[in-house]
mmCIF file of C-alpha atoms and ligand atoms in Angstrom:
data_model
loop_
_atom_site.group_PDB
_atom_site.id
_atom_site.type_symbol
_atom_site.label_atom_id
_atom_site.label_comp_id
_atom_site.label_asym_id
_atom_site.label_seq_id
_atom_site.Cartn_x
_atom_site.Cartn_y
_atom_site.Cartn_z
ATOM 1 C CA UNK S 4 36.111 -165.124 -89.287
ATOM 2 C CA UNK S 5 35.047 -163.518 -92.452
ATOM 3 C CA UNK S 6 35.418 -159.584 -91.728
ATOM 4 C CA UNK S 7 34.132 -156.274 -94.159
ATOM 5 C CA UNK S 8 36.442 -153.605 -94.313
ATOM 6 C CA UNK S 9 35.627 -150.142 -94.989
ATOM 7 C CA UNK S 10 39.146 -148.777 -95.366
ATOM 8 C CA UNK S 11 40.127 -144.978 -96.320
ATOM 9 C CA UNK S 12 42.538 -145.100 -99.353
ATOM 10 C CA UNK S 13 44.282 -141.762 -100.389
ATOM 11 C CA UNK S 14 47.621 -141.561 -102.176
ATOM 12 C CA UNK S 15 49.180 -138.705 -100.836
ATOM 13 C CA UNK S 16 48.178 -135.301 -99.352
ATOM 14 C CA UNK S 17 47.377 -133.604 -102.469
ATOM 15 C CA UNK S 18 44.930 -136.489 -103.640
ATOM 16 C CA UNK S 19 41.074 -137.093 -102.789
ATOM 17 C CA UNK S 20 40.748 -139.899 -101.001
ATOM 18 C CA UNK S 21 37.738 -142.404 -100.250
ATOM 19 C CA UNK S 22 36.658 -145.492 -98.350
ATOM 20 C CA UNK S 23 37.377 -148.611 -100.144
ATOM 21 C CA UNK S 24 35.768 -151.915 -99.581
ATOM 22 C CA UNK S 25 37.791 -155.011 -98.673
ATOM 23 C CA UNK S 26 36.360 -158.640 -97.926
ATOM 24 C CA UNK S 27 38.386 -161.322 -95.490
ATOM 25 C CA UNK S 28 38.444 -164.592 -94.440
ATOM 26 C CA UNK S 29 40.011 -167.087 -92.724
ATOM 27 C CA UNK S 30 40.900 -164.447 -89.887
ATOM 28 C CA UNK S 31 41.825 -166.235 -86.766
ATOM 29 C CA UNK S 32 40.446 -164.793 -83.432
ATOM 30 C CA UNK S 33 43.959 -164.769 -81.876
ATOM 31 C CA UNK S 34 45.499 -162.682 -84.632
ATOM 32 C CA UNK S 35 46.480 -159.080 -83.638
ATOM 33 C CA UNK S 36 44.347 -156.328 -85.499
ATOM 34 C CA UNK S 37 48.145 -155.431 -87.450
ATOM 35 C CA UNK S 38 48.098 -159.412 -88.568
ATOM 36 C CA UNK S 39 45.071 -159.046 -89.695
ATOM 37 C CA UNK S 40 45.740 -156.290 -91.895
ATOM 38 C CA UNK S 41 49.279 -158.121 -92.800
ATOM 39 C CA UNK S 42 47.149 -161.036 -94.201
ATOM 40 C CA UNK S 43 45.026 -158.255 -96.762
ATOM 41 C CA UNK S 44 48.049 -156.551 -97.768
ATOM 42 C CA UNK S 45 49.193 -160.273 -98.766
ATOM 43 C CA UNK S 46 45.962 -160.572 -100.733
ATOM 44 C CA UNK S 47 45.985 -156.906 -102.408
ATOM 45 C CA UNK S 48 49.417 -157.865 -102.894
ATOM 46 C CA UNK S 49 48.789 -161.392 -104.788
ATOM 47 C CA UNK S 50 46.190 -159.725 -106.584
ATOM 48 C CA UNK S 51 48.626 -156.867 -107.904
ATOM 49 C CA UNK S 52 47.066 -154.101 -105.906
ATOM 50 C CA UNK S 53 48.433 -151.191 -103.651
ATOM 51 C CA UNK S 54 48.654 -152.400 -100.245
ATOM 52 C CA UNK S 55 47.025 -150.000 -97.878
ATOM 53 C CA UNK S 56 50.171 -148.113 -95.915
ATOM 54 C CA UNK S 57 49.715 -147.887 -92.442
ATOM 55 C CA UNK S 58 52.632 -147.193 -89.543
ATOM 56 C CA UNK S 59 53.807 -149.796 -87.105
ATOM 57 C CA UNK S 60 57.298 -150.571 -85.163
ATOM 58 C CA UNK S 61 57.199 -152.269 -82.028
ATOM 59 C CA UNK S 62 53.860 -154.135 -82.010
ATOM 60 C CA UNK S 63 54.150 -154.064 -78.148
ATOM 61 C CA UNK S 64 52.367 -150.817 -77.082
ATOM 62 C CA UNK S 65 55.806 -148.850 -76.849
ATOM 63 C CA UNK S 66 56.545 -146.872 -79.936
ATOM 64 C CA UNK S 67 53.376 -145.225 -80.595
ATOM 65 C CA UNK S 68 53.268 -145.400 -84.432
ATOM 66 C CA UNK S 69 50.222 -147.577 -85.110
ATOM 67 C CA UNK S 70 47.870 -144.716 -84.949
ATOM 68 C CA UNK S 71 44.233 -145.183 -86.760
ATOM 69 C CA UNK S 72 40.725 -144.945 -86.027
ATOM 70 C CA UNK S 73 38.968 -148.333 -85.611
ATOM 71 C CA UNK S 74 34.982 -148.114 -85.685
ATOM 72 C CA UNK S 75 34.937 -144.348 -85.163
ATOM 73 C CA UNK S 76 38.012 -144.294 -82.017
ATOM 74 C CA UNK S 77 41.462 -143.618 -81.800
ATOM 75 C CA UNK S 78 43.373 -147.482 -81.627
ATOM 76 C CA UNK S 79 39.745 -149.167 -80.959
ATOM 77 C CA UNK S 80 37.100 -150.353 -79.110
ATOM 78 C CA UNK S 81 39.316 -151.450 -75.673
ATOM 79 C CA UNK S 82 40.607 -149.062 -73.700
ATOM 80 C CA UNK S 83 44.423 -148.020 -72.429
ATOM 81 C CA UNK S 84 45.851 -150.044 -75.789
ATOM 82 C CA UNK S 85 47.177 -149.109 -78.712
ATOM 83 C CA UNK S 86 45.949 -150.933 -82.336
ATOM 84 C CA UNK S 87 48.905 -153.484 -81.970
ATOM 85 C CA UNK S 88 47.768 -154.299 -78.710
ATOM 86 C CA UNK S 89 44.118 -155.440 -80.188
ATOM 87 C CA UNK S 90 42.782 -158.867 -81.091
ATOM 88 C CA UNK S 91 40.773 -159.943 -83.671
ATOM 89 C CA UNK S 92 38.444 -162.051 -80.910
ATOM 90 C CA UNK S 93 37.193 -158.204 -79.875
ATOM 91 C CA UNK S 94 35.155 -158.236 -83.255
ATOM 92 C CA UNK S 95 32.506 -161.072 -84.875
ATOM 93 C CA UNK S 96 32.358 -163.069 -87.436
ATOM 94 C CA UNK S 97 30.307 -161.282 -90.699
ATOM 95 C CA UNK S 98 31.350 -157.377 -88.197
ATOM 96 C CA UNK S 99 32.257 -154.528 -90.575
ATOM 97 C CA UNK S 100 35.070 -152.748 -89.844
ATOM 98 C CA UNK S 101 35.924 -148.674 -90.575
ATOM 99 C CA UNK S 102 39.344 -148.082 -90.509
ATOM 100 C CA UNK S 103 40.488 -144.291 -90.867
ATOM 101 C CA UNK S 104 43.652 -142.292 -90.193
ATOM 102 C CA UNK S 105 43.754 -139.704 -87.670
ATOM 103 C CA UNK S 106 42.581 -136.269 -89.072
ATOM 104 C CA UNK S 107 43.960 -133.546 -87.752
ATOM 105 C CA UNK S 108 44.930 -130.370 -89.542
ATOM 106 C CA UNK S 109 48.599 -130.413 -87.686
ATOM 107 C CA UNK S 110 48.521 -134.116 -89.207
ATOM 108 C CA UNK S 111 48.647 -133.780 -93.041
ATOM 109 C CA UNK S 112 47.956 -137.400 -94.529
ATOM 110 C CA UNK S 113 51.179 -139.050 -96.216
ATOM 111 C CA UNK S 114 49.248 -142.035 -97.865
ATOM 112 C CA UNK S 115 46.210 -144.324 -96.465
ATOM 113 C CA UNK S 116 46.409 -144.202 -92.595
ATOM 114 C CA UNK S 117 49.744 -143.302 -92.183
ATOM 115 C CA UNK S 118 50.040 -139.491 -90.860
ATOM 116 C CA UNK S 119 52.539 -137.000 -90.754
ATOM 117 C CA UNK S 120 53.364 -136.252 -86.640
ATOM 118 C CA UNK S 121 56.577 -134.535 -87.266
ATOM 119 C CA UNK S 122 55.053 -131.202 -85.733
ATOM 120 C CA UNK S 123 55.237 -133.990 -82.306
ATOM 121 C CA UNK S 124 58.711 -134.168 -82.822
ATOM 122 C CA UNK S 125 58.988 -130.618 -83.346
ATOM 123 C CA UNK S 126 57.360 -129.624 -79.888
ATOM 124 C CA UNK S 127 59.850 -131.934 -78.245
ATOM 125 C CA UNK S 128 62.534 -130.540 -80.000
ATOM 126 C CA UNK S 129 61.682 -127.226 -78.658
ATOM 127 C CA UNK S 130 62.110 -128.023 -74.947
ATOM 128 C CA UNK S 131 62.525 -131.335 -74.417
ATOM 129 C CA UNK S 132 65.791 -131.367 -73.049
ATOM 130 C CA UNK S 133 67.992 -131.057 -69.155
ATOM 131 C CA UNK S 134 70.972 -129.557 -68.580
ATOM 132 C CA UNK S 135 73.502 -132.054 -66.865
ATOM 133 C CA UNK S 136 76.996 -131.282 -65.859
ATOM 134 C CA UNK S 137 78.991 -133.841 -66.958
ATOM 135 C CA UNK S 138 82.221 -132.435 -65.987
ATOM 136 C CA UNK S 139 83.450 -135.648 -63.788
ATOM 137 C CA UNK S 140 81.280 -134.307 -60.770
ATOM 138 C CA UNK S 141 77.843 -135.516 -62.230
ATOM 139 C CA UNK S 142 75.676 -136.044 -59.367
ATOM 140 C CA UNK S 143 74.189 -139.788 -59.887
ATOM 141 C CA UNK S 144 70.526 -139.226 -60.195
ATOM 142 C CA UNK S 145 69.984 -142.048 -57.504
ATOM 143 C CA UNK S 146 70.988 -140.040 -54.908
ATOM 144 C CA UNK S 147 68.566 -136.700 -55.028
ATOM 145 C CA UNK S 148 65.603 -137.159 -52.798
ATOM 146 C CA UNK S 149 62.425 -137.373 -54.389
ATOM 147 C CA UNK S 150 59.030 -137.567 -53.337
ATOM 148 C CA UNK S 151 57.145 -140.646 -53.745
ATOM 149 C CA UNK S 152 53.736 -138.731 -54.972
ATOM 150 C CA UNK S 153 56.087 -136.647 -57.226
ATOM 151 C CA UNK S 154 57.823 -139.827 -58.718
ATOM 152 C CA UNK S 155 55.114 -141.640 -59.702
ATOM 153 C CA UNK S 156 53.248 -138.661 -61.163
ATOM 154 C CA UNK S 157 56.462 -138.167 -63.806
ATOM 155 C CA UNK S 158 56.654 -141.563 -64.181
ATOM 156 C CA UNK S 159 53.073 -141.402 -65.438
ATOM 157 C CA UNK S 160 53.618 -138.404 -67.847
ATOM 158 C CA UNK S 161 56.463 -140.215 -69.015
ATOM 159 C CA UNK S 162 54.786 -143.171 -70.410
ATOM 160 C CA UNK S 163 52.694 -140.935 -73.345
ATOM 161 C CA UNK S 164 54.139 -142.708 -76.719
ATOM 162 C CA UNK S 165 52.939 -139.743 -78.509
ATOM 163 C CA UNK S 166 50.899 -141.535 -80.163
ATOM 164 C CA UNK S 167 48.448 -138.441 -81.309
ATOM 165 C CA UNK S 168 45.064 -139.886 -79.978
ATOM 166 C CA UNK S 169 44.548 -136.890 -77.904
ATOM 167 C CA UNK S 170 45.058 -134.821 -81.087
ATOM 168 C CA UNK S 171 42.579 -137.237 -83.053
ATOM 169 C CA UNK S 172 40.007 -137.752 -80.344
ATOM 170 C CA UNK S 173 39.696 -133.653 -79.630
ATOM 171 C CA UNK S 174 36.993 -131.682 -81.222
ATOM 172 C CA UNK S 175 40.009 -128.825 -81.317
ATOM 173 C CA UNK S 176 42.513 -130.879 -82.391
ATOM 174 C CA UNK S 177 44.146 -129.587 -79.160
ATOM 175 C CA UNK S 178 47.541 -131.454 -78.304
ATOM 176 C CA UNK S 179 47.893 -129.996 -74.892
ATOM 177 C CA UNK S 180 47.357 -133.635 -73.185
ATOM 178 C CA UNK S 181 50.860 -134.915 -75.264
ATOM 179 C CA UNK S 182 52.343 -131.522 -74.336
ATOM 180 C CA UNK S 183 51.352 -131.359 -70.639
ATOM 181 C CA UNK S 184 52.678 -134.922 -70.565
ATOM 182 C CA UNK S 185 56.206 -133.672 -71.564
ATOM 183 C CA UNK S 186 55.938 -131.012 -69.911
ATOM 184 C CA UNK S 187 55.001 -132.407 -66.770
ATOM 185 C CA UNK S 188 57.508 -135.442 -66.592
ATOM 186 C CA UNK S 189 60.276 -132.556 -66.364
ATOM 187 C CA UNK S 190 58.778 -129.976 -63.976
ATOM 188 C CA UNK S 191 57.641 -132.267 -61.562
ATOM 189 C CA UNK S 192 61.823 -133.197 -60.765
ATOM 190 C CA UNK S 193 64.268 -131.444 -59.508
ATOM 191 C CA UNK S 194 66.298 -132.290 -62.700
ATOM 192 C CA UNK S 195 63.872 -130.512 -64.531
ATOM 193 C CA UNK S 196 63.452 -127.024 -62.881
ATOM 194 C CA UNK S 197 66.273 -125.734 -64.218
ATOM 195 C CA UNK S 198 65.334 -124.955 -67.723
ATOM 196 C CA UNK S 199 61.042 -125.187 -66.612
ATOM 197 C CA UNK S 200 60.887 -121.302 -67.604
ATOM 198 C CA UNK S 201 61.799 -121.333 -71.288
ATOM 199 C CA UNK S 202 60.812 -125.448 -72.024
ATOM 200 C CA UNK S 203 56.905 -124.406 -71.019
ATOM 201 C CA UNK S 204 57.372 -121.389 -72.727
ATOM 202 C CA UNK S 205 58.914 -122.977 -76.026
ATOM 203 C CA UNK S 206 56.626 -125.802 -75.982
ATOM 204 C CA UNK S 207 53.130 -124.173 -76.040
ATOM 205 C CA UNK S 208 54.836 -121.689 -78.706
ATOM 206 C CA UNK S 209 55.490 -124.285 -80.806
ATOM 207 C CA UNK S 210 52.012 -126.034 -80.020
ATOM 208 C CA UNK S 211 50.586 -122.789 -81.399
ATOM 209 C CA UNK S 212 52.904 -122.132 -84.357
ATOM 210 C CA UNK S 213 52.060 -126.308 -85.286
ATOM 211 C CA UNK S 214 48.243 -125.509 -85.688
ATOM 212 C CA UNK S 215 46.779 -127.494 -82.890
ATOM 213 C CA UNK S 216 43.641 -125.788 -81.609
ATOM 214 C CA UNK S 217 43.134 -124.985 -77.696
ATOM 215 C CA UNK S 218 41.547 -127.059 -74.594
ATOM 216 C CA UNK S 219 37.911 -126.846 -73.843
ATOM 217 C CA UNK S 220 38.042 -129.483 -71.050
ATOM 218 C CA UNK S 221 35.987 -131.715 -73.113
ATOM 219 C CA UNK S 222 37.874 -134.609 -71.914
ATOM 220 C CA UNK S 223 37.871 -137.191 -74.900
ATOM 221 C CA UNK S 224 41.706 -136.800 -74.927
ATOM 222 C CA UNK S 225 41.924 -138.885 -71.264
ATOM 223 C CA UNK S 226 39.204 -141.472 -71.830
ATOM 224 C CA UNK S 227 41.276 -141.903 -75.657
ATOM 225 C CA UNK S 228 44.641 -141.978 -74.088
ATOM 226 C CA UNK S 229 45.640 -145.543 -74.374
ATOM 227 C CA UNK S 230 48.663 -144.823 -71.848
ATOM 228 C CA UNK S 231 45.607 -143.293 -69.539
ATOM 229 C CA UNK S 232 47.971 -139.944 -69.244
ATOM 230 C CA UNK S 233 45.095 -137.367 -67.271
ATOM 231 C CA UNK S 234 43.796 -134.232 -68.170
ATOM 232 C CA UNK S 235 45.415 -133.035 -64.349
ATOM 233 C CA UNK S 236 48.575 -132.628 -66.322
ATOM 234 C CA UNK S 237 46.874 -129.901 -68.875
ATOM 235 C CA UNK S 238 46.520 -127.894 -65.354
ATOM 236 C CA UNK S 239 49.839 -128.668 -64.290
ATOM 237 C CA UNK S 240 51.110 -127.250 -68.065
ATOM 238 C CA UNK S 241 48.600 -124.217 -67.516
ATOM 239 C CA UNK S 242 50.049 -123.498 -63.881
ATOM 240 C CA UNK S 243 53.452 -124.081 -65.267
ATOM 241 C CA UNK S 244 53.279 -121.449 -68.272
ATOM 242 C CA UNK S 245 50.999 -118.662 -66.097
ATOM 243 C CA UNK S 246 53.876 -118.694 -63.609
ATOM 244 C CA UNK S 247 56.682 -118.923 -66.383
ATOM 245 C CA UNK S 248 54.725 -115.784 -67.954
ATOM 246 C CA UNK S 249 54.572 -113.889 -64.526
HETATM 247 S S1 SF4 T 311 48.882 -138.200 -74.210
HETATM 248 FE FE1 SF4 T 311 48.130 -140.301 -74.635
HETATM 249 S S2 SF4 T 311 46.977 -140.103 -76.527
HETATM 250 FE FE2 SF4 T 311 48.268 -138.276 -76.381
HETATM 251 S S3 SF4 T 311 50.147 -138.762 -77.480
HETATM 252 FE FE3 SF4 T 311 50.515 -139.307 -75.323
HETATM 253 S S4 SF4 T 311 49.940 -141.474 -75.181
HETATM 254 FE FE4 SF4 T 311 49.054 -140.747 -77.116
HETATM 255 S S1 FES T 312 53.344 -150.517 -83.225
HETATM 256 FE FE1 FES T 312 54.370 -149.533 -81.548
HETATM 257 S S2 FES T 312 52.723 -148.900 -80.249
HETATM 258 FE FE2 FES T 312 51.758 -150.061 -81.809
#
């Protein structure tokens, strides 16, 4: 496939930047959308150019790093997969293709598409954590009843990557879908109630102190989600901090 790319090229956080125009062919159909921009960093490369920066890790859907905005949406046209997880045979031969970092104001640009999510880290950080006692009677975690429904409701919170769509795909730049997700994978276990208080409380705090606007219920976080983590788990948060308030 021969493929125009409209790429946004900015060299650090203090610098303009703008949408450069790339050419490409020879793209297979079965290469990954990261291969595919492998193969023009090789060219910018051969040609003595900057290749464009852009984050990646695992290439498998578990990390969360290869966050950009594909045609106008958060990891691209498919839903419930991240960029690595896309294939070139999703696009046509002679398509032009946008490709944009995430903007957010909590997201300061480092260079090209690759965004600072640090304040992510940060809200984990603040609350992310359970107490264990560890003092040779550690209770194995096998053996504390839990509810199916209740399970399988953390286990789904737990599978956000923290990737920052949410962030990205909100109007408000609201992060409360990542941040309901961590909360939610804690309060809704037993292991987690101990410390639910001040890890709601410390979270949102740090939410706020980050820059990340509020919810409106729009929704584009849950349909953007490419871990499909639902906006039920904002209400949980917002149940979760009202009664850690009270
Ligand atoms: S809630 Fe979804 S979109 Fe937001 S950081 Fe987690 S996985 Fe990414
Ligand atoms: S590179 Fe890890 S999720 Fe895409």
């Amino acid at each position: 496939m021969k493929l125009y790319l409209k790429i946004w090229r900015q060299k650090n956080s203090q610098s303009k930047g703008k949408i450069v125009d790339y050419e490409i062919d020879d793209i297979s159909p079965d290469m990954s959308f990261l291969e595919m921009m492998d193969v023009l960093n090789e060219k910018i490369i051969d040609e003595d150019g900057d290749p464009v920066a852009f984050d990646h890790d695992c290439r498998e859907g578990i990390c969360g790093s290869c966050s950009m905005f594909i045609n106008g949406e958060p990891h691209g046209p498919d839903k419930l997969i991240t960029t690595c997880q896309l294939h070139m045979r999703r696009f046509k031969d002679g398509d032009t293709i946008y490709i944009e970092p995430f903007r957010a104001k909590a997201f300061p640009i480092i260079k090209d598409l690759v965004v600072d999510r640090t304040a992510f880290d940060r809200i984990q950080q603040s609350g992310g954590f359970i107490s264990i006692n560890t003092s040779g009677n550690t209770l194995d975690a096998n053996t504390i009843p839990i509810e199916k429904e209740n399970a399988d409701k953390a286990f789904d919170a737990a599978t956000c990557i923290g990737c920052g769509a949410c962030v990205a795909s909100c109007k408000n730049s609201s992060a409360m879908l990542f941040v309901s997700a961590k909360v939610s994978q804690f309060s809704l276990l037993p292991q987690g109630k101990v410390e639910a208080t001040d890890r709601v409380l410390n979270m949102v705090n740090q939410m706020d102190e980050e820059g990340f606007g509020n919810c409106t219920n729009t929704g584009a976080c849950e349909v953007e989600c490419p871990k499909g983590i639902s906006i039920k788990n904002i209400a949980r948060m917002n149940n979760e901090y009202l009664k850690a308030k009270f």
